[in-house]
JSON list of C-alpha atoms in Angstrom, two decimals:
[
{"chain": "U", "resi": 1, "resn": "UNK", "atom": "CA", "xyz": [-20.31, 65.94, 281.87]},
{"chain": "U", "resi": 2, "resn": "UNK", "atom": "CA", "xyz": [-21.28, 69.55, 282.33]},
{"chain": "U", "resi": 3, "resn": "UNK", "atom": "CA", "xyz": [-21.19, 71.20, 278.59]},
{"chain": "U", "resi": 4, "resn": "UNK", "atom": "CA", "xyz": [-21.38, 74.31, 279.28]},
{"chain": "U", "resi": 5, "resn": "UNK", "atom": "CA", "xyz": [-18.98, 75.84, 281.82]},
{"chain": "U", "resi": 6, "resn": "UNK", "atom": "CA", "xyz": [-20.16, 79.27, 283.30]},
{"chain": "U", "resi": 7, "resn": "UNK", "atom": "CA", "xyz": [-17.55, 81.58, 285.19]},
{"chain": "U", "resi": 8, "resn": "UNK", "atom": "CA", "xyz": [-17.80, 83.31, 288.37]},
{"chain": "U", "resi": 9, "resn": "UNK", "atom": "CA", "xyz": [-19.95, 81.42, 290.43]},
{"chain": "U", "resi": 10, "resn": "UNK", "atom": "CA", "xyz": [-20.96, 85.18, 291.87]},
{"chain": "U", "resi": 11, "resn": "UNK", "atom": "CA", "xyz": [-19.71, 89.23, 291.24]},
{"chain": "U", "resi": 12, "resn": "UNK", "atom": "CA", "xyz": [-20.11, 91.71, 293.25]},
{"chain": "U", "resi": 13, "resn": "UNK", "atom": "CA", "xyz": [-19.55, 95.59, 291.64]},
{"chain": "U", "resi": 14, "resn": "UNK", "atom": "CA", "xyz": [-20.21, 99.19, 291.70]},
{"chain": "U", "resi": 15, "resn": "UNK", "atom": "CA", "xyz": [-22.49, 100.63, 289.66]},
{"chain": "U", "resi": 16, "resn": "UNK", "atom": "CA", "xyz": [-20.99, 102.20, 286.69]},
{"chain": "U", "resi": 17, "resn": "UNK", "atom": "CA", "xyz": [-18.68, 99.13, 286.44]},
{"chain": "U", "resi": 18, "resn": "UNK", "atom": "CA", "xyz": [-18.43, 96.24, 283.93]},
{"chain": "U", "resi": 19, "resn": "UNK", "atom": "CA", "xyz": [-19.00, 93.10, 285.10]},
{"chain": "U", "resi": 20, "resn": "UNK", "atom": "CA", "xyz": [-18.26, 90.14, 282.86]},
{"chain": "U", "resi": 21, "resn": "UNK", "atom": "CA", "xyz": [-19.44, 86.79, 283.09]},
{"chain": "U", "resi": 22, "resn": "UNK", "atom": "CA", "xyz": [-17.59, 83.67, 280.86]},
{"chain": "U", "resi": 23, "resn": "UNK", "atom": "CA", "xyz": [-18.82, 80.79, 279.35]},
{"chain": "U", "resi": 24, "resn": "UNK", "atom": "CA", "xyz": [-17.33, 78.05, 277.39]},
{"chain": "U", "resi": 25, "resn": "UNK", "atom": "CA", "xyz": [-18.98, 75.08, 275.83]},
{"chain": "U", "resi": 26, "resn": "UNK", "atom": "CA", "xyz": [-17.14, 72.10, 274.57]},
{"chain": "U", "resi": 27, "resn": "UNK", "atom": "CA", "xyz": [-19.98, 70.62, 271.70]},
{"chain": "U", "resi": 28, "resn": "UNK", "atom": "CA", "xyz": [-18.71, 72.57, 268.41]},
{"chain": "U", "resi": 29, "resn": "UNK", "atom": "CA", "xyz": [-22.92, 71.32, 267.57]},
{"chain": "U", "resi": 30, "resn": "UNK", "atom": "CA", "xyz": [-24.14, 74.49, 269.35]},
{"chain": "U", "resi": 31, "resn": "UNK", "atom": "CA", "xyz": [-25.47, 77.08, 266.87]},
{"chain": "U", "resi": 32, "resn": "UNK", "atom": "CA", "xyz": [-27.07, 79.32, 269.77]},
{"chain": "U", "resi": 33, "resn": "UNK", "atom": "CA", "xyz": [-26.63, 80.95, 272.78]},
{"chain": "U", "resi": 34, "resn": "UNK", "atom": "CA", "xyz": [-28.40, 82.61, 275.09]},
{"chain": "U", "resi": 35, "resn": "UNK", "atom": "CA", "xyz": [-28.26, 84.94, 277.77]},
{"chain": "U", "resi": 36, "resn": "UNK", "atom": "CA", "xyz": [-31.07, 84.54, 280.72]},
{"chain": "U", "resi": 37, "resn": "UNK", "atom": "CA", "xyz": [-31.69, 86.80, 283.20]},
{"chain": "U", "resi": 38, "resn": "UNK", "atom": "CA", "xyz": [-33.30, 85.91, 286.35]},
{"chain": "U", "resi": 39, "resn": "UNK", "atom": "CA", "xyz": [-34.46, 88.15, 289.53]},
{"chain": "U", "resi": 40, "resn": "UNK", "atom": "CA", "xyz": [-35.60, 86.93, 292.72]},
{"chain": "U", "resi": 41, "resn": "UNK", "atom": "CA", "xyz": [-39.34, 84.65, 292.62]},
{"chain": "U", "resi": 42, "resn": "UNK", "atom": "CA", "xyz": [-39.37, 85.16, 288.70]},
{"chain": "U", "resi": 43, "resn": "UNK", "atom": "CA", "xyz": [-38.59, 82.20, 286.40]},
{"chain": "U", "resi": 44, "resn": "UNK", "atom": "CA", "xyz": [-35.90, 83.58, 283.92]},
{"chain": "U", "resi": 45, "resn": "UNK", "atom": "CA", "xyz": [-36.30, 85.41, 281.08]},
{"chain": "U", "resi": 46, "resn": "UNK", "atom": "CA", "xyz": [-34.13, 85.71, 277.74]},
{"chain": "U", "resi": 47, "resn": "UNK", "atom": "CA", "xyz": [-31.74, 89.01, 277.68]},
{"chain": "U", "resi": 48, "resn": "UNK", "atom": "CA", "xyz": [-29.95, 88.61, 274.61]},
{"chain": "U", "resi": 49, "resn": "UNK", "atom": "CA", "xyz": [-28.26, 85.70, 272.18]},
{"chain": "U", "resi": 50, "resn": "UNK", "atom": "CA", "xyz": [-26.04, 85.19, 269.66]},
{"chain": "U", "resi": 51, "resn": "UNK", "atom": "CA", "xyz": [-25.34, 82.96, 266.64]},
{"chain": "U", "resi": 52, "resn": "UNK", "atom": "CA", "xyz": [-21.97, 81.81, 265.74]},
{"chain": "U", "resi": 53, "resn": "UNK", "atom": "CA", "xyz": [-21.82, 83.88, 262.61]},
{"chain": "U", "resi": 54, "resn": "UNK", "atom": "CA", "xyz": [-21.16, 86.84, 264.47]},
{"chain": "U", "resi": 55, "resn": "UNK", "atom": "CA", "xyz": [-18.59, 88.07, 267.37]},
{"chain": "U", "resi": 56, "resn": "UNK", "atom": "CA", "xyz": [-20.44, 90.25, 268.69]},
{"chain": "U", "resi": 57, "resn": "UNK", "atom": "CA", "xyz": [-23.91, 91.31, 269.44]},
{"chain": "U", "resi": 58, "resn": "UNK", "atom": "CA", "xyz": [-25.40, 94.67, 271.41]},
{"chain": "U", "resi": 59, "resn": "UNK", "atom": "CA", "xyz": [-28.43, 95.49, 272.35]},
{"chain": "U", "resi": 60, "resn": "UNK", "atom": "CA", "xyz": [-28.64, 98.57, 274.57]},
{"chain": "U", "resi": 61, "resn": "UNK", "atom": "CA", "xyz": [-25.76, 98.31, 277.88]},
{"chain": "U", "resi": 62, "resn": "UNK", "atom": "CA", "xyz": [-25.71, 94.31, 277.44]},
{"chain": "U", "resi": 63, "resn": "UNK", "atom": "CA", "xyz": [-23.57, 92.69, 275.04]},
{"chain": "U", "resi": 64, "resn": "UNK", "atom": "CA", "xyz": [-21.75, 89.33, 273.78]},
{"chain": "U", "resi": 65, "resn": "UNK", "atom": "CA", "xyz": [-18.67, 88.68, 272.97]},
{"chain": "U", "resi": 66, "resn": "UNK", "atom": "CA", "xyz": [-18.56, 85.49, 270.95]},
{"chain": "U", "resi": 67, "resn": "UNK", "atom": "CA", "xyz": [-15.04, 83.42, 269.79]},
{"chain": "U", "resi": 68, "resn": "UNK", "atom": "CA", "xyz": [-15.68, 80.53, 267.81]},
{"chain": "U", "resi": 69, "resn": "UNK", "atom": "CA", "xyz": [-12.28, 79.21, 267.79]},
{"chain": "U", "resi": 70, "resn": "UNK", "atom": "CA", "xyz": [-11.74, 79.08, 271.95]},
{"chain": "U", "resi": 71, "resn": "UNK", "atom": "CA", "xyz": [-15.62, 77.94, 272.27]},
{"chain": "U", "resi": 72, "resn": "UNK", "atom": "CA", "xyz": [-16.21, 80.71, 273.98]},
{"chain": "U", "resi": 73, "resn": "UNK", "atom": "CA", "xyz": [-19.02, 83.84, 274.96]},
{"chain": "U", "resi": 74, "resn": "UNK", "atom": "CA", "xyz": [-19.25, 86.19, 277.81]},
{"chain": "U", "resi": 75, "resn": "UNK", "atom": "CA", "xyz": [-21.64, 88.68, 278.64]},
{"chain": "U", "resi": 76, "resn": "UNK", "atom": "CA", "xyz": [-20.82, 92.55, 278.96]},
{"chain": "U", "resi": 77, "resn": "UNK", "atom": "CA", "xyz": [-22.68, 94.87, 281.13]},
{"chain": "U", "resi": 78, "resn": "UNK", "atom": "CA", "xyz": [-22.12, 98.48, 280.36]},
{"chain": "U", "resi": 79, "resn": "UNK", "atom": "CA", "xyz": [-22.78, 101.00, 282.78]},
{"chain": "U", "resi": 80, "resn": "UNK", "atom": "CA", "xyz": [-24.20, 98.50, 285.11]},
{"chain": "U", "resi": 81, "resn": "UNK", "atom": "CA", "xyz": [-27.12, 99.45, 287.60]},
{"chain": "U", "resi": 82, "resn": "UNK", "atom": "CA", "xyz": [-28.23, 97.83, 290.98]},
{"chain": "U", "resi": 83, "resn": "UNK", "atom": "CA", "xyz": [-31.71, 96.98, 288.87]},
{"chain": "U", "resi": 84, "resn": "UNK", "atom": "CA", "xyz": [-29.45, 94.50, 286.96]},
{"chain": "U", "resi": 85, "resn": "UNK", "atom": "CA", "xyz": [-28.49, 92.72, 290.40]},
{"chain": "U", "resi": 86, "resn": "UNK", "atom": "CA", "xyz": [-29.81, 88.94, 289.40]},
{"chain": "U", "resi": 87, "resn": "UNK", "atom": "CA", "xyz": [-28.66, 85.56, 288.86]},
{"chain": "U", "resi": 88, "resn": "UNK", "atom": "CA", "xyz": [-27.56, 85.31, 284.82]},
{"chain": "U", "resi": 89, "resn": "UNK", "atom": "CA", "xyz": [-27.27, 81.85, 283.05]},
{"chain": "U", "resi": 90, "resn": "UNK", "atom": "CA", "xyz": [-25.67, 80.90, 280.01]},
{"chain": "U", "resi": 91, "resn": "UNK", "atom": "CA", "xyz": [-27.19, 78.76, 277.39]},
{"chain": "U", "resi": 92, "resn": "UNK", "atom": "CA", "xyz": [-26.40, 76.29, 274.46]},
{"chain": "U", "resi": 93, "resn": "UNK", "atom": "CA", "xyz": [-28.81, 74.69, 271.91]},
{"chain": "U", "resi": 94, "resn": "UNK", "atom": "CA", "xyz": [-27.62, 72.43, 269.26]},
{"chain": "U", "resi": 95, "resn": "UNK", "atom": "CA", "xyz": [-30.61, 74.12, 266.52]},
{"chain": "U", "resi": 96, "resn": "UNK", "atom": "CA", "xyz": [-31.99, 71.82, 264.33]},
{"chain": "U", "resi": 97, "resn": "UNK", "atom": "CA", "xyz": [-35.66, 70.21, 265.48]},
{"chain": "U", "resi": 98, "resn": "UNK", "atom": "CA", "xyz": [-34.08, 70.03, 268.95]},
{"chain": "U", "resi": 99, "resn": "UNK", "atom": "CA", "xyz": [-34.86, 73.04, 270.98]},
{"chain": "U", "resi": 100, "resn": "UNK", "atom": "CA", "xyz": [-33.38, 71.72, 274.40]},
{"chain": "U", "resi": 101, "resn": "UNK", "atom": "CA", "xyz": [-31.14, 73.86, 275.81]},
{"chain": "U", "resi": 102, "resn": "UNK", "atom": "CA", "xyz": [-27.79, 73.06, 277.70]},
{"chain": "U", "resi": 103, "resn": "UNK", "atom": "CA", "xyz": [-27.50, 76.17, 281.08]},
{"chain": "U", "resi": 104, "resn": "UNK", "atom": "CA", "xyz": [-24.55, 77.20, 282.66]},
{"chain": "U", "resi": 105, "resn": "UNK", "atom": "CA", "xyz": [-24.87, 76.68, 286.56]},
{"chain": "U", "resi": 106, "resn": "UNK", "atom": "CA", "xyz": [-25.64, 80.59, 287.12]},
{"chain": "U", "resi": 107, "resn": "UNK", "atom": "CA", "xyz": [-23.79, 83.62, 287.92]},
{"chain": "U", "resi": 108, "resn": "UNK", "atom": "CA", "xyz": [-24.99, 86.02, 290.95]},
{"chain": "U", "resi": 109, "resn": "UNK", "atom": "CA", "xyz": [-24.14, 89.45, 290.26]},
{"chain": "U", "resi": 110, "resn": "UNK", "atom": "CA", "xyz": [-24.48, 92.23, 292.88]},
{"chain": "U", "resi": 111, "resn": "UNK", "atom": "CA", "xyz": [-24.45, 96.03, 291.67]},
{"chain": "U", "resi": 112, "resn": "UNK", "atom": "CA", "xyz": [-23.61, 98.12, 294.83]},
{"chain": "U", "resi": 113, "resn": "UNK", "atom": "CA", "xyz": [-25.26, 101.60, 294.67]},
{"chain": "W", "resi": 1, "resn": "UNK", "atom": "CA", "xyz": [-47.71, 88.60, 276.08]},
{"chain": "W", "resi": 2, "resn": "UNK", "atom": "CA", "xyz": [-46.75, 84.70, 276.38]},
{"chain": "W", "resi": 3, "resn": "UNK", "atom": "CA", "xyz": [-48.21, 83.88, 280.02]},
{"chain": "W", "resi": 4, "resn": "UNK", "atom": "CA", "xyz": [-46.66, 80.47, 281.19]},
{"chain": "W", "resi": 5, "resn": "UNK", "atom": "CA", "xyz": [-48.67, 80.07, 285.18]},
{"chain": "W", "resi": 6, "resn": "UNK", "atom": "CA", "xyz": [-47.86, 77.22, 287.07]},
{"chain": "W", "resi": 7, "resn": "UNK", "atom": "CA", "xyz": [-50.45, 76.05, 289.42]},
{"chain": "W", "resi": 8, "resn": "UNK", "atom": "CA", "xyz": [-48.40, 76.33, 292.85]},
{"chain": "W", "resi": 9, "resn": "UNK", "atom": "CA", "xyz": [-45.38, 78.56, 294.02]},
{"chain": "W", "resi": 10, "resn": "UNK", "atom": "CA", "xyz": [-44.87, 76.98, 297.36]},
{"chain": "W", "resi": 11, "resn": "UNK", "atom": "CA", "xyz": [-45.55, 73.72, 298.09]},
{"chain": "W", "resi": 12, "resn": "UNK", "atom": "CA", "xyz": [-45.02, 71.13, 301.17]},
{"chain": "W", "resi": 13, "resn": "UNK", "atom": "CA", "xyz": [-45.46, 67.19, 301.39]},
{"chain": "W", "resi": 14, "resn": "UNK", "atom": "CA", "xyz": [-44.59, 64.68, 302.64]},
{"chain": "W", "resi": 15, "resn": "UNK", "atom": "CA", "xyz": [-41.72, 61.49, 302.09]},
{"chain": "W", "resi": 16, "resn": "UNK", "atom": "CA", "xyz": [-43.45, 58.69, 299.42]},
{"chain": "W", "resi": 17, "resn": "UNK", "atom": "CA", "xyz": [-46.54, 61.31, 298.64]},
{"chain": "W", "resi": 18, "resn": "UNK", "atom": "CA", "xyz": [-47.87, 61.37, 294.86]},
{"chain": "W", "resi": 19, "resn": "UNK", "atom": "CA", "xyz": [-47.41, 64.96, 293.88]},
{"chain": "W", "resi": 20, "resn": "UNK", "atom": "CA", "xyz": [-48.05, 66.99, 290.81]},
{"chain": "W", "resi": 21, "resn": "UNK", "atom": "CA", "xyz": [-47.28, 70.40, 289.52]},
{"chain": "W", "resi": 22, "resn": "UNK", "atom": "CA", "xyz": [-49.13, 71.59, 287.03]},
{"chain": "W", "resi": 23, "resn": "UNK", "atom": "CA", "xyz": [-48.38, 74.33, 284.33]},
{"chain": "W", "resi": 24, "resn": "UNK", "atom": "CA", "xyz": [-50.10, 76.16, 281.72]},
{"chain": "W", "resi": 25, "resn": "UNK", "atom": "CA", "xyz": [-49.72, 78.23, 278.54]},
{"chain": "W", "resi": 26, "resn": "UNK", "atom": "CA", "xyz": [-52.00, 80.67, 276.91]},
{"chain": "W", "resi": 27, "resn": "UNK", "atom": "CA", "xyz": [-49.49, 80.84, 273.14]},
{"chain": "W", "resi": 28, "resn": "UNK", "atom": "CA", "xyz": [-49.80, 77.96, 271.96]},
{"chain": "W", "resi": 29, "resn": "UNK", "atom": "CA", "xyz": [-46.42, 76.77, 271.90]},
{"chain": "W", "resi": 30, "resn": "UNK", "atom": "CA", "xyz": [-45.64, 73.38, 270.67]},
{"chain": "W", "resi": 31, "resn": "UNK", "atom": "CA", "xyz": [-43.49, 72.36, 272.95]},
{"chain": "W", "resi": 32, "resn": "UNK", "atom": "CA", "xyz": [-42.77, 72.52, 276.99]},
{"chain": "W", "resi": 33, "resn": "UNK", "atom": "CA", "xyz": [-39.97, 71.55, 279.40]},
{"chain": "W", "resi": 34, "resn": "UNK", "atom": "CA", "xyz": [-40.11, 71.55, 282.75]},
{"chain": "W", "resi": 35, "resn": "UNK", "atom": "CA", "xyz": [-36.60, 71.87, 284.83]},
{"chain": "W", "resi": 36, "resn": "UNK", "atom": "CA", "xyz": [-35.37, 71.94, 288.22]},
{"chain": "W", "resi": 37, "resn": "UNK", "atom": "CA", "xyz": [-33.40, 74.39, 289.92]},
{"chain": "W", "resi": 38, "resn": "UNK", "atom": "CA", "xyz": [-30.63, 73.92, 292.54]},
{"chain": "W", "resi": 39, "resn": "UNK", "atom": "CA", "xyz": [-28.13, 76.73, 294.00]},
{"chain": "W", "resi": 40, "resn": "UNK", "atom": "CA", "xyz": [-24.52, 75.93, 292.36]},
{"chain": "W", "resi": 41, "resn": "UNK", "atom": "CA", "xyz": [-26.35, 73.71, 289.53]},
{"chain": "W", "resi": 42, "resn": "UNK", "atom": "CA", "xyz": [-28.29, 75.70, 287.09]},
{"chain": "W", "resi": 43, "resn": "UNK", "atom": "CA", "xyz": [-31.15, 74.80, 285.03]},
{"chain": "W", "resi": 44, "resn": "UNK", "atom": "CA", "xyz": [-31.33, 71.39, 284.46]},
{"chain": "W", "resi": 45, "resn": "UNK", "atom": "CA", "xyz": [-33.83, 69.35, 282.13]},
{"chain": "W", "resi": 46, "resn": "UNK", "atom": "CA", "xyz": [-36.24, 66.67, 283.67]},
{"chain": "W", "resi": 47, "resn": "UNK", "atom": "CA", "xyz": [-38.27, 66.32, 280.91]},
{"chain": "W", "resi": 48, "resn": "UNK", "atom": "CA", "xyz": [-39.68, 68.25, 277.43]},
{"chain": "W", "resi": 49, "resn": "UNK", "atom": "CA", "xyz": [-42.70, 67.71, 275.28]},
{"chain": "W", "resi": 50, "resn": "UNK", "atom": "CA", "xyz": [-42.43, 68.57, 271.83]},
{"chain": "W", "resi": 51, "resn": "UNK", "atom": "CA", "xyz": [-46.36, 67.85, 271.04]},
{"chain": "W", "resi": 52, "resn": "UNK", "atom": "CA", "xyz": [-49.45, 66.53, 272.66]},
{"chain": "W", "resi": 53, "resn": "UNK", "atom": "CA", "xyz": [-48.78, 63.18, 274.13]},
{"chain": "W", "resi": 54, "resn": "UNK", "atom": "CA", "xyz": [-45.47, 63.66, 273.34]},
{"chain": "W", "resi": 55, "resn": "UNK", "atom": "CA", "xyz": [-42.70, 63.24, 275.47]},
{"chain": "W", "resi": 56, "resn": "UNK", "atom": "CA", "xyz": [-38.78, 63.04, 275.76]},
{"chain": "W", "resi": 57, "resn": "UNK", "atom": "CA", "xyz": [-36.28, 62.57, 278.65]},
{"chain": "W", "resi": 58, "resn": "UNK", "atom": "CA", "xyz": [-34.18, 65.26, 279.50]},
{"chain": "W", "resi": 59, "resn": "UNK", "atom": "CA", "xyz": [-31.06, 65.18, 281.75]},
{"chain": "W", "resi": 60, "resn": "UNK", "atom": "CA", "xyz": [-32.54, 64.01, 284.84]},
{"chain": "W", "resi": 61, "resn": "UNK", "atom": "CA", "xyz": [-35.37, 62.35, 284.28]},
{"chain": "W", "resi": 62, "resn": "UNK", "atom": "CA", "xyz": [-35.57, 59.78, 287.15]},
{"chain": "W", "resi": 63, "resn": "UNK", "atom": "CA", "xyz": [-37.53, 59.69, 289.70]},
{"chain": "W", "resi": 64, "resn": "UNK", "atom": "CA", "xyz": [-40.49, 61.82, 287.63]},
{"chain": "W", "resi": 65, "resn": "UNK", "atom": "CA", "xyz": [-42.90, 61.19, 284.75]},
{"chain": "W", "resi": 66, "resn": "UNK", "atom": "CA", "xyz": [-44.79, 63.87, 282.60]},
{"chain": "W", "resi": 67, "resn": "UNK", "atom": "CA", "xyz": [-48.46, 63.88, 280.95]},
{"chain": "W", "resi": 68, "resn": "UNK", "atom": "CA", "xyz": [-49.21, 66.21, 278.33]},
{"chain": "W", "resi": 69, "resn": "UNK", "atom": "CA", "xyz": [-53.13, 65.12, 277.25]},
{"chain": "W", "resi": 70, "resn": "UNK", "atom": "CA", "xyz": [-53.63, 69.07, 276.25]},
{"chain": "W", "resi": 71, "resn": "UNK", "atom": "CA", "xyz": [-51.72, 71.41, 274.27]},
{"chain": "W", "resi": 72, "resn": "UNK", "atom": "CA", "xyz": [-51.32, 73.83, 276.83]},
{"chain": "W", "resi": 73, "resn": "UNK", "atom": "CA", "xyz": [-50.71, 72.15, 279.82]},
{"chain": "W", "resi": 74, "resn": "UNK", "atom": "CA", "xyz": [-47.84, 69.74, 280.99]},
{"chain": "W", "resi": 75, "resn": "UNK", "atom": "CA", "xyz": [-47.79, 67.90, 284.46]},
{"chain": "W", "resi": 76, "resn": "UNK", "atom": "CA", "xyz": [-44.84, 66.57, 286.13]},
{"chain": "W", "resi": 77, "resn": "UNK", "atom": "CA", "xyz": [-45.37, 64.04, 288.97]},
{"chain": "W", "resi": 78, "resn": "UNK", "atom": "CA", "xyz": [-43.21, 62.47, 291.19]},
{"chain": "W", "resi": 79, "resn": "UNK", "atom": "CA", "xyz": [-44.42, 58.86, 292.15]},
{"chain": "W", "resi": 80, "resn": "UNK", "atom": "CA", "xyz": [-42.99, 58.85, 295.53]},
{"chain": "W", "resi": 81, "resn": "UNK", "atom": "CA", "xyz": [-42.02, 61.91, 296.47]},
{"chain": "W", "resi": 82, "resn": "UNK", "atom": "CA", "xyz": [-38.25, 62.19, 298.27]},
{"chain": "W", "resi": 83, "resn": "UNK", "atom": "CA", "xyz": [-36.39, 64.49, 299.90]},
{"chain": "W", "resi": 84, "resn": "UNK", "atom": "CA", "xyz": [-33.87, 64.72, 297.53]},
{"chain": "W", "resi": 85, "resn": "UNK", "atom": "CA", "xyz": [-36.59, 66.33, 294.82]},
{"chain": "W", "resi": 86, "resn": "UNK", "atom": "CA", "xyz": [-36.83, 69.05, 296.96]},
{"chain": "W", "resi": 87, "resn": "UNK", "atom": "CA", "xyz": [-36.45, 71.82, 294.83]},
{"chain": "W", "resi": 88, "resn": "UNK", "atom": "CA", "xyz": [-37.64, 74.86, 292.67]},
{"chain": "W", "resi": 89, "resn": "UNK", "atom": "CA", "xyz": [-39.13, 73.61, 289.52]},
{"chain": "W", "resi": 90, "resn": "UNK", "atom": "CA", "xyz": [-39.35, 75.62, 286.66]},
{"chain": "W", "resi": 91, "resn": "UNK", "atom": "CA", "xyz": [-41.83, 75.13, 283.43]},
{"chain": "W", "resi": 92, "resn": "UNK", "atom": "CA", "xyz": [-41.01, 76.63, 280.23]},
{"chain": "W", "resi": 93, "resn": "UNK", "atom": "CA", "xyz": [-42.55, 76.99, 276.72]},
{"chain": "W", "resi": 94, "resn": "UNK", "atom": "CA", "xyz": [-41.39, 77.67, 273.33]},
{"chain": "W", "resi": 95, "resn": "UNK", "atom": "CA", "xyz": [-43.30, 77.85, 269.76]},
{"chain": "W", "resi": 96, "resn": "UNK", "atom": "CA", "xyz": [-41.97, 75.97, 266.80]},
{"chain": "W", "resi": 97, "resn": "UNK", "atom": "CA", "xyz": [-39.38, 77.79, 264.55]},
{"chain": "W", "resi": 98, "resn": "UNK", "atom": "CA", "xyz": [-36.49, 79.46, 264.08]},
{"chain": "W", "resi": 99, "resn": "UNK", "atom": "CA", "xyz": [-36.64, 81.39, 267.90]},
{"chain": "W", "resi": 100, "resn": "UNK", "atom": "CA", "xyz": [-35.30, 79.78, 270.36]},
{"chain": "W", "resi": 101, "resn": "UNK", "atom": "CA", "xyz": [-36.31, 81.64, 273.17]},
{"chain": "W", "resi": 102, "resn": "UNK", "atom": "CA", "xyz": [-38.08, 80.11, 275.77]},
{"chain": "W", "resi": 103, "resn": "UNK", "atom": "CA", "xyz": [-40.55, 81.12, 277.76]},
{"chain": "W", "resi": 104, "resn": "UNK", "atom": "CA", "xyz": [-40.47, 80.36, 281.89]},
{"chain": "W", "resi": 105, "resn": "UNK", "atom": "CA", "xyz": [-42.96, 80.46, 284.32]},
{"chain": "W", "resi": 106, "resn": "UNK", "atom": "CA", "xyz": [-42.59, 81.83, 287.53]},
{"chain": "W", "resi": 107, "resn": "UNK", "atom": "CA", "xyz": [-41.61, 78.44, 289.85]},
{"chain": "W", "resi": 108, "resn": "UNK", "atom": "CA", "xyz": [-43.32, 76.21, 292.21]},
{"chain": "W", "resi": 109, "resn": "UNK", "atom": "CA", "xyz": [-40.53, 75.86, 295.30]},
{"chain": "W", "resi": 110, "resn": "UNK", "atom": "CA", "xyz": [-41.27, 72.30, 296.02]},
{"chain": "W", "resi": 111, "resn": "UNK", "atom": "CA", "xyz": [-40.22, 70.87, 299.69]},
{"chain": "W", "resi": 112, "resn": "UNK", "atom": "CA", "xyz": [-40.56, 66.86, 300.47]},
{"chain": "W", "resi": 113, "resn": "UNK", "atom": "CA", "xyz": [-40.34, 66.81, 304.29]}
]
């Protein structure tokens, strides 16, 4: 049972455009969640996360929207740039002493110059 | 910087082969996961390691063992390789406390011919 569902599977814009990419988790456990960022023959690396005490969280043109009640967080990218064409995952850890982490299957996004 | 270096990025073998991947990091981080990646799947967890000689099953966990005899090193081996572990595999690390960010290294793209 996947627990953390991660929407569209790929997204193809222009730059200057806003793409969004959804996620929605289903454990009400999770107490963090992560954004990954992942180019081409590099392992990914963390962007930005959130904890559920807050609806939203910025940090420079990427930013998360987070509601608590629908069990669900998306990813904003302002002013996007064909450097930020890469594969982003969503994440979910239930805190505590376990530090697994639960990934969304990926989303592919494509910034056309 | 963290440095996570795993000891192959490509490699080949063959159907029912013993075959280890080996991975290393210079923080010392407690604890190390190792994952495999698949197009339309995400990240998914074979195995982690919370401390030396310390081991838990992740997601996926058959068909592979780990050994971690050092603190900053953790080895995943497939008994008898298949073709249906071909894959890229992906090690991460991540320190004890309240950050949960983990730390990837750069792959080993593992075919099983």
């Amino acid at each position: 049972q996947q627990q953390v569902k991660q929407s569209p599977q790929s997204l193809i814009v222009q730059k200057g455009g806003i793409p969004i990419i959804n996620c929605a988790y289903e454990n009400t456990a999770f107490d963090y969640f992560p954004w990954y960022q992942q180019f081409p023959g590099k392992g990914p690396a963390l962007l930005i996360a959130i904890r559920p005490d807050v609806s939203e969280k910025k940090e420079g043109r990427f930013t998360i929207s987070f509601n608590k009640s629908a069990k669900q967080f998306s990813l904003h990218i302002m002013d996007s740039q064909p450097g930020d064409s890469a594969t982003y995952f969503c994440a979910a850890n239930s805190g505590g002493s376990n530090y697994k982490l639960t990934f969304g299957k990926g989303t592919l996004l494509t910034v056309n110059p | 910087d963290v440095k996570v270096t795993q000891s192959s990025r490509y490699l080949v073998k063959r159907t029912g082969e013993k075959v280890f991947l080996e991975c290393v990091q210079d923080m010392d981080h407690e604890n190390m996961f190792w994952y495999r990646q698949d197009p339309g799947l995400g990240l998914r967890l074979i195995y982690f390691s919370y401390d030396v000689k310390m081991k838990e099953k992740g997601d996926i966990p058959e068909g592979y063992s780990v050994s971690r005899e050092k603190k900053e090193r953790f080895s995943l081996i497939l008994e008898s390789a298949s073709t249906n572990q071909t894959s890229m595999y992906l090690c991460a690390s991540l320190p004890d406390g309240e950050s949960y960010e983990q730390y990837f290294g750069p792959g080993t793209r593992l075919t099983v011919t």
